[in-house]
XYZ file of C-alpha atoms in Angstrom:
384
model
C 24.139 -40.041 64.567
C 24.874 -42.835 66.544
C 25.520 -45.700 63.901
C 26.075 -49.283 64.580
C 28.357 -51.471 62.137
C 24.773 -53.319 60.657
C 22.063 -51.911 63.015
C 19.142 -49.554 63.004
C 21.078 -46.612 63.327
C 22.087 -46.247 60.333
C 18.319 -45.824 59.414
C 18.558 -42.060 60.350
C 21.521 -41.405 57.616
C 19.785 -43.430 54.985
C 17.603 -40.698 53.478
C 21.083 -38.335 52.883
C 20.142 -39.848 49.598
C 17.717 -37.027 49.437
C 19.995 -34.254 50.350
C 20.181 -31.556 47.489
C 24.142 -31.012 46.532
C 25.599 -28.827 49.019
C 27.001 -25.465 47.744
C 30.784 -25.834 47.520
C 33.174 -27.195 45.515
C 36.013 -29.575 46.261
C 39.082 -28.257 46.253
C 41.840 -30.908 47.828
C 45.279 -31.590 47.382
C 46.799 -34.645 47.702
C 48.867 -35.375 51.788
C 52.391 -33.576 50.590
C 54.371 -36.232 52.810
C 54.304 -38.474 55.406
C 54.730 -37.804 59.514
C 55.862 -40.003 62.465
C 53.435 -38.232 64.623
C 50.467 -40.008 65.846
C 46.629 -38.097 65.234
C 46.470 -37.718 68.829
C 49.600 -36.121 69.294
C 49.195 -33.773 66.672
C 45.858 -32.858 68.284
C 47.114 -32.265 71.704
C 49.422 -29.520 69.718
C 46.358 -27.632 69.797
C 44.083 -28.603 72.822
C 42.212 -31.130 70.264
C 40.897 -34.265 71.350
C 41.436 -37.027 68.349
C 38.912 -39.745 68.850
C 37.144 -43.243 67.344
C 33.767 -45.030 67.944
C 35.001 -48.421 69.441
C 33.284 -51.844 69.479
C 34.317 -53.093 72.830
C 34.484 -56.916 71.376
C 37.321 -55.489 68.737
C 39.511 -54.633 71.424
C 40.198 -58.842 71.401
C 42.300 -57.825 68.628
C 45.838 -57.190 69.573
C 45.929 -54.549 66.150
C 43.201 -52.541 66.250
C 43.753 -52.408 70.294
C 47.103 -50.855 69.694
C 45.871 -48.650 66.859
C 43.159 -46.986 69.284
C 45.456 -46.578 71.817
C 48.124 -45.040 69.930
C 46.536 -42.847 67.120
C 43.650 -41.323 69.535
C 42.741 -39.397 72.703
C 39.409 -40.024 73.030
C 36.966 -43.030 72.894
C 32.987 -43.703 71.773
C 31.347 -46.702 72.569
C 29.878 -47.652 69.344
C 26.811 -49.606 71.150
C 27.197 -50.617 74.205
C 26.204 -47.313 75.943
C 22.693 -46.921 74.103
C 19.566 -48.431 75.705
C 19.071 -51.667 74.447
C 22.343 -52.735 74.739
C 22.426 -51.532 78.471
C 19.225 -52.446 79.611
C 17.851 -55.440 77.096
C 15.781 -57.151 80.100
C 14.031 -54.355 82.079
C 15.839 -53.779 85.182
C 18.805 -55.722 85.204
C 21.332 -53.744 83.602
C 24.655 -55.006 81.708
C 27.719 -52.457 82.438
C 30.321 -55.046 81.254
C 31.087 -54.218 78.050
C 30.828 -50.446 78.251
C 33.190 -50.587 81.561
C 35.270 -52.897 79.782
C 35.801 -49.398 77.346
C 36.034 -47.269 80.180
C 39.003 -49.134 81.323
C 40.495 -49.570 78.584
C 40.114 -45.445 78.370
C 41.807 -44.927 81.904
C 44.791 -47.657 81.214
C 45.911 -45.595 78.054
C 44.468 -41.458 79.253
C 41.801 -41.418 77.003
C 38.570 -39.354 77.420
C 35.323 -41.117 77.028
C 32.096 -39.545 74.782
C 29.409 -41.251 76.234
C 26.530 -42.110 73.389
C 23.728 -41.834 74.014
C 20.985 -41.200 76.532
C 17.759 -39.959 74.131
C 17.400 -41.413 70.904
C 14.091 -42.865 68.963
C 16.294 -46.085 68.009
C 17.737 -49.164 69.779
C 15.581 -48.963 72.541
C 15.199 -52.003 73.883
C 11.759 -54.384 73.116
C 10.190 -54.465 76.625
C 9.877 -50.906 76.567
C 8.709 -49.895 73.081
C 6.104 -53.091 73.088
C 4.833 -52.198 76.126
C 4.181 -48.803 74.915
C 2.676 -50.081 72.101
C 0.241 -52.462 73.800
C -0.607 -50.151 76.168
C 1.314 -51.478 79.353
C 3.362 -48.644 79.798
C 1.321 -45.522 80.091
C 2.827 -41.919 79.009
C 3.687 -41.318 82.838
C 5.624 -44.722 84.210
C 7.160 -44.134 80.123
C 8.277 -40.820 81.661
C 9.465 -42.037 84.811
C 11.325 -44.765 82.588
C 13.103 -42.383 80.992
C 14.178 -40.119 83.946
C 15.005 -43.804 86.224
C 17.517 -44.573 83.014
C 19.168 -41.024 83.009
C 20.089 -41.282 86.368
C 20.771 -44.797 86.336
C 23.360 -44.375 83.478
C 25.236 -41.135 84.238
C 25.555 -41.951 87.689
C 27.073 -45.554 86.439
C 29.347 -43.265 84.705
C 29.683 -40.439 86.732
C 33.586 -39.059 87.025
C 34.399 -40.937 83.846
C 32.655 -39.377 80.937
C 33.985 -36.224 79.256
C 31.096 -35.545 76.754
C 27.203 -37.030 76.762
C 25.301 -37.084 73.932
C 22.507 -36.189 75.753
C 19.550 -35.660 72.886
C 20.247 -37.304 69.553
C 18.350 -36.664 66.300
C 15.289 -35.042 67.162
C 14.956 -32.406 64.567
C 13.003 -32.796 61.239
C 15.557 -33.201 58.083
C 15.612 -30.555 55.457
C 13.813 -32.880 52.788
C 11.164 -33.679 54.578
C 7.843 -31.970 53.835
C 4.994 -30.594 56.847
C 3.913 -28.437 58.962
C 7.185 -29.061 61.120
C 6.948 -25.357 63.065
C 9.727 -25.817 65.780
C 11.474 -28.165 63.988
C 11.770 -30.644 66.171
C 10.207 -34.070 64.338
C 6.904 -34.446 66.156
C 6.715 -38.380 65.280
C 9.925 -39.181 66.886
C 9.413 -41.613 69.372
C 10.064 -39.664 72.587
C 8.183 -36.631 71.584
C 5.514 -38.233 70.466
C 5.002 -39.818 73.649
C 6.157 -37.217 76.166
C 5.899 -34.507 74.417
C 8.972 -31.766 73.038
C 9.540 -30.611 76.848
C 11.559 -34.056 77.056
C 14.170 -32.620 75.427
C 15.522 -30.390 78.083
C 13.971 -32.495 80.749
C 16.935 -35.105 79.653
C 19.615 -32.286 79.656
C 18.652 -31.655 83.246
C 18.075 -34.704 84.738
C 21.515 -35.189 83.209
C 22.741 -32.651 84.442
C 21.569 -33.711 88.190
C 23.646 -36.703 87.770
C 26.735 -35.555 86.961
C 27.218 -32.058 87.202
C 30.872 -32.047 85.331
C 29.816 -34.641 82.335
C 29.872 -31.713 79.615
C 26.327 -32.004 77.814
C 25.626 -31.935 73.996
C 22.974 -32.160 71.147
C 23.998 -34.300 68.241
C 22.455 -34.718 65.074
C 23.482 -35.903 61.116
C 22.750 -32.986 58.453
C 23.697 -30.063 60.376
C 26.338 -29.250 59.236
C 25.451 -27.178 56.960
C 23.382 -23.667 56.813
C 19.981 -24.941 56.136
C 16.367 -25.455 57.577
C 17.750 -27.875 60.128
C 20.350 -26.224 61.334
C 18.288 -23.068 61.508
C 15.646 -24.552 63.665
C 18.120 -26.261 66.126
C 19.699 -22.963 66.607
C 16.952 -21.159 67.242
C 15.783 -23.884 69.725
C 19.014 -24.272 71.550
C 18.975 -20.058 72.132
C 15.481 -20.702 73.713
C 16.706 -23.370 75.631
C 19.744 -21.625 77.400
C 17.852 -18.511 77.979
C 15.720 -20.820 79.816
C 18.617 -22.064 81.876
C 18.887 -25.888 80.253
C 21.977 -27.198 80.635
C 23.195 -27.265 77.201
C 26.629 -27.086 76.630
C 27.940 -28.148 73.365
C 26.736 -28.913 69.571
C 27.484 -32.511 68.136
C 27.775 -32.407 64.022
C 28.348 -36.022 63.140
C 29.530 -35.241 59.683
C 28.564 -38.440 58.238
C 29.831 -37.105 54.378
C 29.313 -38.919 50.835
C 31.345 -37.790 47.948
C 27.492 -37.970 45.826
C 27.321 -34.630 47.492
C 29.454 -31.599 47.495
C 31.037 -30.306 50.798
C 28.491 -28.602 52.956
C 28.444 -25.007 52.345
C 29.230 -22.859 54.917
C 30.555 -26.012 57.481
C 32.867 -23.728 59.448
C 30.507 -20.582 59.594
C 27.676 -22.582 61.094
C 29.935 -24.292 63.732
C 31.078 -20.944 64.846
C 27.667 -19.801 65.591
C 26.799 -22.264 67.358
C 30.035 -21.200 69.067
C 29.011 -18.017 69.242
C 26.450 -19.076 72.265
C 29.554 -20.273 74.603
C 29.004 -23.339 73.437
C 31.716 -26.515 72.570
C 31.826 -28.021 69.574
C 32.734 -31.871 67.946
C 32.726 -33.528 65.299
C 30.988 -36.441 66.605
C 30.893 -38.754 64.024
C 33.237 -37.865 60.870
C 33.367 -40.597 57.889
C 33.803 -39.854 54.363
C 31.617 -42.519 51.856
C 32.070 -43.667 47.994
C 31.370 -45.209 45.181
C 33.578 -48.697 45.603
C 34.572 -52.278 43.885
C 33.373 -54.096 46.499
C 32.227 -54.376 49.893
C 35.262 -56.449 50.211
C 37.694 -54.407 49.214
C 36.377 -51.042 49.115
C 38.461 -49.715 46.437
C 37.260 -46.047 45.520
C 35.667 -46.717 41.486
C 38.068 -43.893 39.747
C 41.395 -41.419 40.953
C 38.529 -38.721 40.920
C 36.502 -40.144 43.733
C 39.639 -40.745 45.802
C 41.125 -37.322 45.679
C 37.228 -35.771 46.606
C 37.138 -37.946 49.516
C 40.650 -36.734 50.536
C 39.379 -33.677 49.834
C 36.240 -33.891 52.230
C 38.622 -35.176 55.222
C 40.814 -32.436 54.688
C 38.192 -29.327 54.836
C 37.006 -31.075 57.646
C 39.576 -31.217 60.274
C 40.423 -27.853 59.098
C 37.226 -26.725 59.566
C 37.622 -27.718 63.388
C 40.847 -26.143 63.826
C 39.947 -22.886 62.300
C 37.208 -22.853 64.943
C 38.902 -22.722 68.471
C 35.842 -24.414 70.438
C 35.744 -27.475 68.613
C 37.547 -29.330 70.623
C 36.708 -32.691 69.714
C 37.351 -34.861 66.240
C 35.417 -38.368 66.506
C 35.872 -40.795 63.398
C 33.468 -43.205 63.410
C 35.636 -46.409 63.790
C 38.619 -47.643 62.514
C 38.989 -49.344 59.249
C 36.764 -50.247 56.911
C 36.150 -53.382 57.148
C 34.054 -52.474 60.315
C 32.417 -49.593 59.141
C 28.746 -49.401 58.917
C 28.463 -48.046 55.576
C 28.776 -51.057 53.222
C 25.793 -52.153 54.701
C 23.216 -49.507 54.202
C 24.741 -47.372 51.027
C 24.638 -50.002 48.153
C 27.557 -49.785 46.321
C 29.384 -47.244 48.583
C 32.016 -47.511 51.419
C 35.806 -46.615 52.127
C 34.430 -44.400 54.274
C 37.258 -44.456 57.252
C 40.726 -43.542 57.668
C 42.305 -47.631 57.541
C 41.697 -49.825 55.500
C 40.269 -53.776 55.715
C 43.381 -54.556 56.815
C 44.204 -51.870 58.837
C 46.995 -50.851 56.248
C 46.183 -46.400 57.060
C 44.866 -44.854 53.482
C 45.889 -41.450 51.835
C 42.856 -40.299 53.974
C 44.774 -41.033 57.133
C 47.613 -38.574 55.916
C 45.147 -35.920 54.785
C 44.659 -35.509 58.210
C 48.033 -36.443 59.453
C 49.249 -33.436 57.323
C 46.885 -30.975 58.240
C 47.878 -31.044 61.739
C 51.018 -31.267 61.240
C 50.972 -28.188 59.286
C 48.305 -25.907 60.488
C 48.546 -22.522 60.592
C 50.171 -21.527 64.300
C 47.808 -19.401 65.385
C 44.761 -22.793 66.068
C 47.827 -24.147 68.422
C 47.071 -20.961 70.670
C 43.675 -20.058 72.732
C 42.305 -23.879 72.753
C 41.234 -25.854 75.877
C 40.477 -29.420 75.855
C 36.840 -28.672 76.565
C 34.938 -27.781 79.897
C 36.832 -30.736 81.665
């Protein structure tokens, strides 16, 4: 997904709450000691980008800009790439704060994700009230759409490493219809334009930057289900057709309510399997806290299953060789989105409020640091 600290986005992850238990059990250990070694140069050990969702605006902090630029290799913009951040007056387009990430990227080699060019939320208000009342008819709404791919990958073009391309467009697992493909037929773009769009975007992309390496990203995949099913299926039918498809975004937005997904690292290697990349796009790890203050896991229990969660999931990636990407979604948690759309929940990232790194952070820390030789072999950095 493509969350926001207190947006809409995080509309899409809200109804995990339905998500039956997942199929296997936790199993962690606690980080066995401490390293000097920063995430992202344990990562480069094996070809593995380690990366953060960044609020441009944060980067005003001395801190947090030297954590970012230290502990990781790649960079998301948390906003100010999607639409209505971009584009809120139609036509005049605001570049400044995603360039000001871009930058910042370049100044300390960092690659950038770009997020995200088709999504159902944070569109901006001229265009979905003009669809609404009428003023924008289904084809100027599809030359819209096209006019913005271009218009934002070229803006970008040479400087973006991945593109989440298509974001969220298949039906959930809970939900209940006559959903045949899969893909959600009252999501706002396919509604509108139909489920062609999808690859239409992926190859208008594409046209505008030939090297940006393209991916599908979605919440909920991550494990073998009805979801996941259908968006493998569609993505075979979609590179036999020749669209330009070329990696699989799980955002691996977790909540210790839940057991680990079953089956995490089998599904990411089929989708593998195709000769496509792989990243974990979005990785956070929510629970049951205090406070949204201080975001103090309720019992020793919930702490261990959340370090627990972090650990199966780098490993996951590693044991995997095309994953080449690990995204956390932000810093610390006093800017994580969670707190304000889980009641009750949070300590979902790998600092804390004040960015003081958690037993999480060395979860992960040690699991690089102590990997099994064989992930350091056979692994590129991705298609760039």
């Amino acid at each position: 997904m493509v969350l926001g600290t207190a947006s809409v986005v995080g509309a899409a992850t809200l109804v995990l709450g339905g998500v039956p238990a997942y199929a296997a059990a936790p199993h962690s250990t606690p980080a066995s000691h401490q390293h000097d070694d920063s995430l992202r140069d344990l990562g480069a050990e094996y070809g593995l980008r380690i990366g953060t969702a960044v609020s441009p605006a944060g980067l005003q902090d001395p801190e947090y800009r030297e954590i970012i630029a230290e502990e990781f290799s790649s960079v998301t913009a948390e906003n100010e790439m999607k639409w209505e951040t971009l584009e809120p007056v139609r036509g005049e387009y605001n570049w400044g704060p995603a360039d000001e990430l871009v930058e910042f990227a370049k100044e300390n080699h960092q690659l950038v994700r770009g997020h995200v060019l088709l999504w159902q939320n944070q569109l901006p208000a001229w265009l979905t009230e003009g669809v609404a009342d009428g003023t924008i008819g289904t084809e100027e709404l599809r030359e819209i759409l096209r006019q913005h791919v271009y218009n934002v990958v070229s803006h970008f073009k040479g400087d973006i490493w991945h593109w989440d391309v298509v974001n969220e467009a298949f039906v959930d697992d809970w939900e209940t219809g006559d959903f045949e493909s899969g893909i959600h037929p009252e999501r706002f773009w396919v509604q509108h334009l139909g489920p062609e769009i999808l690859a239409d975007v992926f190859r208008w992309a594409h046209d505008a930057d030939p090297k940006a390496v393209l991916f599908y990203n979605d919440y909920a995949i991550e494990h073998m289900g009805q979801k996941s099913d259908a968006l493998y299926a569609w993505v075979q039918e979609q590179l036999a057709a020749g669209v330009p498809i070329e990696g699989i975004g799980f955002q691996t937005h977790l909540s210790t309510e839940y057991g680990f997904p079953g089956g995490f690292q089998e599904n990411m290697q089929r989708f593998a399997d195709l000769g496509l990349d792989i990243a974990l796009t979005e990785v956070d790890v929510r629970t049951f806290v205090d406070s949204p203050e201080t975001q103090e896991p309720l019992t020793p229990a919930l702490q261990q299953q959340q370090e627990d969660y972090w650990r199966q999931t780098i490993e996951a990636c590693l044991a995997v060789r095309e994953c080449v990407s690990y995204t956390v979604w932000g810093v610390s948690d006093e800017q994580s989105w969670v707190p304000g759309w889980f009641t009750g929940m949070g300590s979902a990232l790998l600092w804390d409020e004040n960015l003081e790194r958690k037993p999480q952070y060395y979860v992960v820390q040690d699991v690089l640091e102590t990997a099994d030789a064989k992930h350091r072999t056979g692994r590129g950095a991705g298609r760039n």
